[in-house]
mmCIF file of C-alpha atoms and ligand atoms in Angstrom:
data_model
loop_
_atom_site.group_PDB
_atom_site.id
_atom_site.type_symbol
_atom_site.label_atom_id
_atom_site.label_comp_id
_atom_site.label_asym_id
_atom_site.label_seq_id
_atom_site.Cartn_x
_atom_site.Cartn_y
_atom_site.Cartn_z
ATOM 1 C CA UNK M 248 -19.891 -5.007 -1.798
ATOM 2 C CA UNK M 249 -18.293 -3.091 -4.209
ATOM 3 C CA UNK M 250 -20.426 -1.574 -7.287
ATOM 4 C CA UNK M 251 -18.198 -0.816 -10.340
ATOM 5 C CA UNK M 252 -20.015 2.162 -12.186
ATOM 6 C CA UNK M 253 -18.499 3.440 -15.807
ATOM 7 C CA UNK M 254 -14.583 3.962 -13.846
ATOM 8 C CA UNK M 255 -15.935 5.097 -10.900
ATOM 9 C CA UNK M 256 -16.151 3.197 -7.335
ATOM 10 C CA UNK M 257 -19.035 3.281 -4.940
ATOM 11 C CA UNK M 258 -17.321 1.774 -1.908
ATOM 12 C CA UNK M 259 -20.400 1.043 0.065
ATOM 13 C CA UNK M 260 -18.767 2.056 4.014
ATOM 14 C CA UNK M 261 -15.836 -0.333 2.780
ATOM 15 C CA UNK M 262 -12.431 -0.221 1.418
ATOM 16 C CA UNK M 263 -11.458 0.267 -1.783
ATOM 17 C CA UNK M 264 -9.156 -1.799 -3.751
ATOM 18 C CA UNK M 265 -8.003 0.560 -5.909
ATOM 19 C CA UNK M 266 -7.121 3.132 -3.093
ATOM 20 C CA UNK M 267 -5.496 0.053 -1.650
ATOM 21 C CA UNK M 268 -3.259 -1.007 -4.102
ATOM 22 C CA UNK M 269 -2.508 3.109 -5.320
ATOM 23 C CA UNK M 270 -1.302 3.311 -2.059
ATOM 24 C CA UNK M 271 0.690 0.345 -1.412
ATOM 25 C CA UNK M 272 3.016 1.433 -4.524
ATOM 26 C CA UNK M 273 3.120 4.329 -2.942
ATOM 27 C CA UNK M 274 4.440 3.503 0.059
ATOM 28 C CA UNK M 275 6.698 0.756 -1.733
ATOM 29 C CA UNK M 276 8.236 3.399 -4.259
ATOM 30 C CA UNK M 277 9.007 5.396 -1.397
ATOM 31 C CA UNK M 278 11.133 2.657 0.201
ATOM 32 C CA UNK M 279 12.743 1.698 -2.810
ATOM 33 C CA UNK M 280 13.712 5.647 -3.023
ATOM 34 C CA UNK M 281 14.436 5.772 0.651
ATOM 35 C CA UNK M 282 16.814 2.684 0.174
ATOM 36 C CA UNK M 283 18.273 3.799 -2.853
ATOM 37 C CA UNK M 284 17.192 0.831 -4.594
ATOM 38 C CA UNK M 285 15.827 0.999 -8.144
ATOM 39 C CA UNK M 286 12.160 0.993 -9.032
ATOM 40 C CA UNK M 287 11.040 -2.197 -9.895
ATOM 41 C CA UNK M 288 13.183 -4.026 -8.025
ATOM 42 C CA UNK M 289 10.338 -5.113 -5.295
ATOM 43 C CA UNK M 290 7.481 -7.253 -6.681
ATOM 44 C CA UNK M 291 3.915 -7.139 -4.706
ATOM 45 C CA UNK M 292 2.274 -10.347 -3.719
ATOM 46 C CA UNK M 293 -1.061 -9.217 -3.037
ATOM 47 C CA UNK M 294 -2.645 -12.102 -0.505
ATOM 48 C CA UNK M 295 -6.327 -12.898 -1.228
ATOM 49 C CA UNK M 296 -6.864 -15.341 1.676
ATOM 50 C CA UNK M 297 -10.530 -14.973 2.553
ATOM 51 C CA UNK M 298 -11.311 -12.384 -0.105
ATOM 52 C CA UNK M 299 -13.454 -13.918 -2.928
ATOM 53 C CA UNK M 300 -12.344 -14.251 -6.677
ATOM 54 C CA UNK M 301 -14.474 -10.821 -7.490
ATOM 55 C CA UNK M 302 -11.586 -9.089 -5.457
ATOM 56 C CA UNK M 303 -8.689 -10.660 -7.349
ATOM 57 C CA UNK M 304 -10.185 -10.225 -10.723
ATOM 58 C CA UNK M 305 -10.507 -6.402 -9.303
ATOM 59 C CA UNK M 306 -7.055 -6.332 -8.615
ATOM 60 C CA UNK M 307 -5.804 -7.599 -12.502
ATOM 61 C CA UNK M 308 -7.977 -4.977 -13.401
ATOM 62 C CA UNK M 309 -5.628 -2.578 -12.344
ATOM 63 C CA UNK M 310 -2.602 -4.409 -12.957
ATOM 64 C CA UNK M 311 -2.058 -6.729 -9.874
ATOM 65 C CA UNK M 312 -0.239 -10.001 -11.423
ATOM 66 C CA UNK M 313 1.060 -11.950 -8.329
ATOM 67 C CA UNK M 314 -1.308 -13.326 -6.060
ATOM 68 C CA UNK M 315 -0.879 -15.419 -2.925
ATOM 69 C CA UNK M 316 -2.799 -17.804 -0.951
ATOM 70 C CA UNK M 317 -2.863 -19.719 2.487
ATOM 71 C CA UNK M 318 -5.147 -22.652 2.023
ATOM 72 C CA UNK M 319 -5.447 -24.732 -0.784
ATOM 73 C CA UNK M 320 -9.160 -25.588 -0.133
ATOM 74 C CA UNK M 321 -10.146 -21.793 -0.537
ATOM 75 C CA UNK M 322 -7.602 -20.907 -3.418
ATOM 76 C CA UNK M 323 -8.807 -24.240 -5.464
ATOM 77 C CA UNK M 324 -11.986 -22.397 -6.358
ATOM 78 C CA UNK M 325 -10.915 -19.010 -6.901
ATOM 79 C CA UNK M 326 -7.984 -20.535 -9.675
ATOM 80 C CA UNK M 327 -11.336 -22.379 -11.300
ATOM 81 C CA UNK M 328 -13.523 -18.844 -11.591
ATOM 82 C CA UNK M 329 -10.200 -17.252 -12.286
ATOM 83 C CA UNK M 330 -8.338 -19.600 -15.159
ATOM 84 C CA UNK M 331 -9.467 -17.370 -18.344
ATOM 85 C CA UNK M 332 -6.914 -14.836 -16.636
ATOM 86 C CA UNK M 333 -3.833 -16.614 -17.893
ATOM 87 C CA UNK M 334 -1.058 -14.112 -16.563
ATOM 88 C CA UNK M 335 -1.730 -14.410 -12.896
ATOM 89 C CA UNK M 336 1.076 -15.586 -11.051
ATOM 90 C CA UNK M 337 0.120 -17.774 -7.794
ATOM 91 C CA UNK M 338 2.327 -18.046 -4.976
ATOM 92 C CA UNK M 339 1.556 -20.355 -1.899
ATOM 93 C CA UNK M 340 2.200 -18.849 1.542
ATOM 94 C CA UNK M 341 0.927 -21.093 4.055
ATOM 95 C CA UNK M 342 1.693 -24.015 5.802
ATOM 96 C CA UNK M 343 1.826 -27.103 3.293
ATOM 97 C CA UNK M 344 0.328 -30.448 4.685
ATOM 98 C CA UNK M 345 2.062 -33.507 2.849
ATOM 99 C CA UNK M 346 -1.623 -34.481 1.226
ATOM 100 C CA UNK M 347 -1.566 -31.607 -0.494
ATOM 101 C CA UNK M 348 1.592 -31.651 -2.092
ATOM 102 C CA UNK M 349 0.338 -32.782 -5.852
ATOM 103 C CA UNK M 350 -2.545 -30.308 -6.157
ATOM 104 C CA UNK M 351 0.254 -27.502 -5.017
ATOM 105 C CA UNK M 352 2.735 -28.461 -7.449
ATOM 106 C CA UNK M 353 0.638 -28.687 -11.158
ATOM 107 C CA UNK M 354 -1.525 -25.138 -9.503
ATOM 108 C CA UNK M 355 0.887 -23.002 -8.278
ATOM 109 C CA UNK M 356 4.012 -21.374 -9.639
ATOM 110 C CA UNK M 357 5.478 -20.483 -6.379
ATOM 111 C CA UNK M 358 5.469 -22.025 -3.038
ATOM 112 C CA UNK M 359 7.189 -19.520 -0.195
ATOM 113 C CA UNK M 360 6.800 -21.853 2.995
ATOM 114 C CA UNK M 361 9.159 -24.408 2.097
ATOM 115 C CA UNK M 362 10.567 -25.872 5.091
ATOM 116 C CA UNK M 363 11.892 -29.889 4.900
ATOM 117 C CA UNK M 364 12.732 -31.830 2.514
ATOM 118 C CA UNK M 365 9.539 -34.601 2.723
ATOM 119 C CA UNK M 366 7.944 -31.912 1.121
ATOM 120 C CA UNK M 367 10.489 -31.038 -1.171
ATOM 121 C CA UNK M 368 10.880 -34.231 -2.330
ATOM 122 C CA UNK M 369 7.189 -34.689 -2.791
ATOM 123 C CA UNK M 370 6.494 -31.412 -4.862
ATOM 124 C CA UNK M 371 9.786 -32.328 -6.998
ATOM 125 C CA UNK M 372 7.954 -35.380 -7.763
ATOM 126 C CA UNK M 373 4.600 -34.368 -8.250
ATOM 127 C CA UNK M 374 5.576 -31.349 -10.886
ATOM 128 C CA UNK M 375 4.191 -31.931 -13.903
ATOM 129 C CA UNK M 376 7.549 -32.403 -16.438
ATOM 130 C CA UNK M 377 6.213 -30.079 -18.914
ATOM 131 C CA UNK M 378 5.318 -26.935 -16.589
ATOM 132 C CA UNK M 379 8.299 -24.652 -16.067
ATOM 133 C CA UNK M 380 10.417 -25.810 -12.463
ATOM 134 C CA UNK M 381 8.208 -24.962 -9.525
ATOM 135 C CA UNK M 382 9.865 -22.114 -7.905
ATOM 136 C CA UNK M 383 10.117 -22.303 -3.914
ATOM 137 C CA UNK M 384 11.639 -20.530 -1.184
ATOM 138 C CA UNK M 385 12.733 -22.033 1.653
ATOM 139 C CA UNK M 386 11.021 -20.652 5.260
ATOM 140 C CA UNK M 387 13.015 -19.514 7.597
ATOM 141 C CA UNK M 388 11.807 -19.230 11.721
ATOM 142 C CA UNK M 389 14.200 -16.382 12.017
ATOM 143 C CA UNK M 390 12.953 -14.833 14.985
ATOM 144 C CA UNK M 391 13.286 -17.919 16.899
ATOM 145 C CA UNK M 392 9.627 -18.206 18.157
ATOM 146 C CA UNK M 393 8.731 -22.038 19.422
ATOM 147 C CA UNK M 394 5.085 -21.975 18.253
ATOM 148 C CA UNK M 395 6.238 -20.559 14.241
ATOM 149 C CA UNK M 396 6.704 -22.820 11.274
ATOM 150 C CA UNK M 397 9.872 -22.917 9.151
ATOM 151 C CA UNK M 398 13.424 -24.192 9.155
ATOM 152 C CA UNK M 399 16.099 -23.019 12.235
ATOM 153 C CA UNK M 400 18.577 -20.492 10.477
ATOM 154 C CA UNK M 401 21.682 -23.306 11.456
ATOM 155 C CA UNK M 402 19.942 -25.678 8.872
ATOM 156 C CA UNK M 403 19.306 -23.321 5.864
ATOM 157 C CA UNK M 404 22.279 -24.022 4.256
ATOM 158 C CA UNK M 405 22.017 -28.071 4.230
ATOM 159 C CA UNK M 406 18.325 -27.982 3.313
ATOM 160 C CA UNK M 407 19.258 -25.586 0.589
ATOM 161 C CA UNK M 408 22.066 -27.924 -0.508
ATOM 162 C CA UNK M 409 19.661 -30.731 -1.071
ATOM 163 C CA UNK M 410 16.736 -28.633 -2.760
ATOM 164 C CA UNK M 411 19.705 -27.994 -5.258
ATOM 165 C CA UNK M 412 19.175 -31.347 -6.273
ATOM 166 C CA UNK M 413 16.077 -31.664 -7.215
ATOM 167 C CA UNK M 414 15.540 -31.023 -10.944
ATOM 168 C CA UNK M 415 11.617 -29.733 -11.147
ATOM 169 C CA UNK M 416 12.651 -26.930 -8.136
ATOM 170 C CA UNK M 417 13.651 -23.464 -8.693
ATOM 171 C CA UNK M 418 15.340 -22.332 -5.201
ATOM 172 C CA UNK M 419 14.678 -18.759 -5.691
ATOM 173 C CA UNK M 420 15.523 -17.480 -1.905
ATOM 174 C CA UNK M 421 14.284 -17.209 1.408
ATOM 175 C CA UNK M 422 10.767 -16.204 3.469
ATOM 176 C CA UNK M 423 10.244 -15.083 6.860
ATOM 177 C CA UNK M 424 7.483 -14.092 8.645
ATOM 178 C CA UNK M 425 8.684 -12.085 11.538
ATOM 179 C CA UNK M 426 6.795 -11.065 14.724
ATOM 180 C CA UNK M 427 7.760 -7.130 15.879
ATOM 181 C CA UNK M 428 9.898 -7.685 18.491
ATOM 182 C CA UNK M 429 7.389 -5.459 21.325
ATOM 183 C CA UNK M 430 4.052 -5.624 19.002
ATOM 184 C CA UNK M 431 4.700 -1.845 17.498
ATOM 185 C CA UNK M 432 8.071 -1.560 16.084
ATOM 186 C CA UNK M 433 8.831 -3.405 12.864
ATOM 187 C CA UNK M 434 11.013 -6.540 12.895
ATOM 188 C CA UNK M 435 13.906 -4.764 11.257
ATOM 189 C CA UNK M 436 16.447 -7.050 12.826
ATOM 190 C CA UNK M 437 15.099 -10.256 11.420
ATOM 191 C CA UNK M 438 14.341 -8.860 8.526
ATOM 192 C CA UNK M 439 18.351 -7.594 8.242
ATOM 193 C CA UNK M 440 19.078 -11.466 9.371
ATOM 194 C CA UNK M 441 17.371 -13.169 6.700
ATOM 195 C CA UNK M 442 19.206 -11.076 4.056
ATOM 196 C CA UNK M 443 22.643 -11.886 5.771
ATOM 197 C CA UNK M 444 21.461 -15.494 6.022
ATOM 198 C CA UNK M 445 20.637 -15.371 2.147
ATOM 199 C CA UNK M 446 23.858 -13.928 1.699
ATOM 200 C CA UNK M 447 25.589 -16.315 3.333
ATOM 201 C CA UNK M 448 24.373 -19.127 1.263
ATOM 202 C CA UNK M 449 26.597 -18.078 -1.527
ATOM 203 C CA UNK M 450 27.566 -19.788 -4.177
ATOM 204 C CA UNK M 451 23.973 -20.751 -4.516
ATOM 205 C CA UNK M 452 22.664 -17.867 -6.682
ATOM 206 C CA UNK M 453 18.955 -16.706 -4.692
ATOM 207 C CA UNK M 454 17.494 -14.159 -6.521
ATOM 208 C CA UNK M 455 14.530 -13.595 -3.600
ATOM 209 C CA UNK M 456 14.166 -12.160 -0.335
ATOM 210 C CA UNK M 457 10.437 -12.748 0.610
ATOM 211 C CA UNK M 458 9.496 -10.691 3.528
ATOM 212 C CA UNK M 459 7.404 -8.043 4.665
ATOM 213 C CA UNK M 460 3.673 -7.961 4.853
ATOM 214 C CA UNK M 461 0.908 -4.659 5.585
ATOM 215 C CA UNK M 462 2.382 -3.708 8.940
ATOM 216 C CA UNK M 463 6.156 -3.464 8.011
ATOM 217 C CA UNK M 464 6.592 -4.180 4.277
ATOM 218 C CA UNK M 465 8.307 -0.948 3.882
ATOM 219 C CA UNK M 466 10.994 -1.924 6.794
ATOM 220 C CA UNK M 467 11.574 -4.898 4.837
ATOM 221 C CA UNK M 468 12.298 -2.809 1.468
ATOM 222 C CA UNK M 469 14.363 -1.312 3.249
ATOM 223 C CA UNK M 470 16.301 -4.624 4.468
ATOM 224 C CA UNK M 471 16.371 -6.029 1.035
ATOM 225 C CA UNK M 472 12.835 -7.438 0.352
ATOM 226 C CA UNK M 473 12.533 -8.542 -3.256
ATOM 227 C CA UNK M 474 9.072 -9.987 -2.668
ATOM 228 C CA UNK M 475 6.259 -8.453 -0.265
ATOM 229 C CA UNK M 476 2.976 -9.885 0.284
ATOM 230 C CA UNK M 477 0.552 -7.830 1.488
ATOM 231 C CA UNK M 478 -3.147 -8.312 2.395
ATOM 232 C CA UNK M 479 -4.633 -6.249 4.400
ATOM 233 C CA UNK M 480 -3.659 -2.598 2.951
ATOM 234 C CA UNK M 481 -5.021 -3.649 -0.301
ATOM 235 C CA UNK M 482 -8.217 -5.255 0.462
ATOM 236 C CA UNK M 483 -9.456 -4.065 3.893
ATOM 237 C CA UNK M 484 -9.976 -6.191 6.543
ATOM 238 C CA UNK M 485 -10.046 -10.149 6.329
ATOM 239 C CA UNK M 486 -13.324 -11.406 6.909
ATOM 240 C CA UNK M 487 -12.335 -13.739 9.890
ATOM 241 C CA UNK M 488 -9.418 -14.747 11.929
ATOM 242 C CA UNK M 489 -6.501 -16.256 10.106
HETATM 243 C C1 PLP K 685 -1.830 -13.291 5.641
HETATM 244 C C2 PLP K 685 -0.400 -13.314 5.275
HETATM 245 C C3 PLP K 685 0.217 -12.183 4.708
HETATM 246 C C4 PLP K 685 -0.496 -10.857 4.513
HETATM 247 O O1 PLP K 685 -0.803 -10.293 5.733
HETATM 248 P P1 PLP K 685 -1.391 -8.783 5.857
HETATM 249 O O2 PLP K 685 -1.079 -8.407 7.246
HETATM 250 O O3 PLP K 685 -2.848 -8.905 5.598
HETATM 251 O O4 PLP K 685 -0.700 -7.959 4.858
HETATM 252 C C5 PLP K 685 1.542 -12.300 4.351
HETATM 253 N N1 PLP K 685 2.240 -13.431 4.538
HETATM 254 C C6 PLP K 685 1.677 -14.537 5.080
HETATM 255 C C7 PLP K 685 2.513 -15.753 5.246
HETATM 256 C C8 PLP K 685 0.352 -14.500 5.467
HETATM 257 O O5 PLP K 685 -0.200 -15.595 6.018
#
């Protein structure tokens, strides 16, 4: 628990959020510096899986606007307690189960983990025609793994070719969720292999690189991230295995 008293924190043996987020810019202002890339030019998803709505409202309290989720069952809630707050931006991460499709497409403005076209089709579908286009990035099992969701690299470019086509999606980019290669070091490779894969896709104009999360965000600043989500570093601990 967390008691809020006149500005001042009582973090009671746990982690703060404001310390959190204070020093996630930190660290992402340094990369951007580091890189030689402007300031501004990263976002921060800050990823609330298994923290409660209390810890998100904390968060717009000191600015936080983009907010990402794993499961629709837990974020459902948490947009209900949270829907006076207007602004926030929500961005699904996790893996999206055909079912679910409708409830993702009129509650979320972003959906990162994109990765056929079923699902594509379905969201295109389901958006409500007077929201603004839903805006998705297409997943991308760039390090290979067998047991990892998201598209092979070889079939970016097709998939992206037919998402093109569907009048109530935004393609924005690509997301990757890279293991480090021996547990310790940061992915950097994959990370440097999603932005060449992103670049390759040109004509089609993707604005987002979404990649990088507590352990190696600022690796992937340095690779080109536009968007980082990032749990952990800004709210402590999750509360169980996810
Ligand atoms: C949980 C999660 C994150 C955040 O992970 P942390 O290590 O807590 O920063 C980022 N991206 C995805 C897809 C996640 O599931």
């Amino acid at each position: 628990m967390l008691f809020y008293f006149g500005g001042h924190y009582t973090a009671m043996g746990v982690h703060s959020i404001q310390q959190g987020m204070v020093s996630v810019h930190r660290m992402m202002n340094g990369a951007l510096d580091a890189s030689g890339r402007p300031p501004g030019s990263v976002s921060l998803v800050a990823v609330t899986k298994t923290q409660p709505a209390e810890a998100i409202m904390e968060a717009v309290r000191y600015g936080q606007l983009h907010f990402g989720e794993s499961y629709l069952q837990e974020a459902l809630p948490k947009q209900e307690a949270l829907k006076d707050h207007g602004d926030i931006i929500w961005h699904f991460i996790g893996p999206i189960q055909s079912n679910k499709t409708r409830q993702l497409a009129e509650r979320f403005h972003w959906i990162h983990s994109l990765d056929r076209l079923k699902i594509a089709e379905r969201l295109n579908d389901q958006r409500p025609s007077g929201m603004e286009r839903l805006n998705v990035c297409i997943q991308v099992n760039i390090s290979g793994e067998t047991s990892k969701s998201g598209v092979k690299p070889s079939d970016v470019a097709a998939l992206a070719d037919q998402i093109e086509q569907l009048p109530q999606l935004r393609l924005r980019g690509l997301m990757a969720v890279p293991q480090a290669p021996d547990g310790v070091h940061a992915p950097q490779a994959a990370f440097r292999a999603l932005r060449q894969l992103k670049e390759a896709l040109l004509p089609i104009p993707l604005d987002t690189l979404s990649m990088g999360m507590s352990l190696d965000f600022e690796s992937a600043i340095l690779e080109g991230a536009t968007l980082i989500r990032v749990g952990s570093l800004i709210f402590g601990a999750r509360q169980s295995a996810v």
